[in-house]
XYZ file of C-alpha atoms in Angstrom:
98
model
C 0.000 0.000 0.000
C 1.272 3.496 -0.772
C 0.959 6.586 1.407
C 1.686 10.239 0.722
C 3.080 11.638 3.971
C 3.646 15.291 4.887
C 5.926 15.883 7.879
C 6.658 19.193 9.599
C 9.517 19.329 12.090
C 10.662 21.781 14.721
C 13.806 21.437 16.780
C 13.616 22.272 20.478
C 14.668 25.855 21.107
C 17.281 24.819 23.679
C 18.560 21.820 21.691
C 22.300 21.279 21.765
C 23.804 21.612 18.259
C 25.674 18.310 18.726
C 22.401 16.480 19.417
C 20.764 18.042 16.362
C 23.741 17.081 14.178
C 23.685 13.490 15.504
C 19.952 13.168 14.834
C 20.425 14.415 11.267
C 23.162 11.821 10.647
C 21.059 9.065 12.253
C 17.975 10.105 10.281
C 19.825 9.900 6.958
C 21.280 6.488 7.795
C 17.867 5.226 8.889
C 16.286 6.599 5.690
C 18.893 4.740 3.616
C 17.802 1.490 5.273
C 14.130 2.276 4.661
C 14.946 2.905 0.999
C 16.676 -0.494 0.757
C 13.638 -2.134 2.387
C 11.327 -0.471 -0.147
C 9.422 1.634 2.393
C 10.704 5.076 1.403
C 10.077 5.527 -2.308
C 10.459 9.288 -2.910
C 11.104 12.363 -0.764
C 10.703 16.063 -1.477
C 11.482 18.994 0.774
C 9.326 22.089 0.887
C 11.471 25.148 0.061
C 11.944 27.656 2.887
C 10.200 25.378 5.421
C 11.305 22.582 7.749
C 8.876 20.240 6.039
C 8.848 17.356 3.589
C 6.548 15.181 1.518
C 7.305 11.526 0.994
C 5.906 8.587 -0.897
C 6.011 5.619 1.464
C 5.102 1.940 1.099
C 3.894 -0.291 3.905
C 1.620 -3.301 4.151
C -0.938 -1.223 6.084
C -1.402 1.912 8.212
C -0.145 0.148 11.343
C 3.156 -0.740 9.700
C 3.496 2.832 8.397
C 2.867 4.155 11.917
C 5.633 1.900 13.250
C 8.013 3.070 10.517
C 7.342 6.797 11.012
C 7.362 6.632 14.815
C 10.677 4.761 14.616
C 12.443 7.609 12.811
C 15.181 9.279 14.889
C 13.578 12.723 14.351
C 10.085 11.553 15.354
C 10.103 13.415 18.713
C 10.520 16.698 16.793
C 7.774 16.037 14.254
C 5.110 18.553 15.188
C 2.698 17.502 12.451
C 2.395 14.334 10.383
C -0.364 14.070 7.769
C -0.881 10.689 6.134
C -2.854 10.234 2.919
C -3.485 6.596 1.925
C -3.359 6.205 -1.841
C -5.379 3.942 -4.105
C -4.989 3.180 -7.795
C -6.820 5.463 -10.186
C -8.383 4.244 -13.419
C -6.508 6.839 -15.509
C -3.125 6.548 -13.797
C -0.587 7.082 -16.592
C 2.144 5.010 -14.864
C 1.371 1.744 -16.717
C 1.728 3.612 -20.032
C 5.007 5.360 -19.324
C 7.979 3.535 -20.846
C 10.729 2.825 -18.347
């Protein structure tokens, strides 16, 4: 199942820079593993905001919840919007040559 996920983050105001830097490194390493596992398909950042949109795959909403809540930056995610996706009859993907 695919999900379009919008995540907004905010670091704690009194966060130590070393902690922030470590979380960023951990988050990127964790994302690389999720990519290998096929869960994280695409990721876009929103310009001028601490926000991203991602295309995620999971067997169901419970698995997606476990994946997102397991991210190193999860405690600083102030808003997570999940949009389950379903196939559309006029999806052009099957017609696009690879």
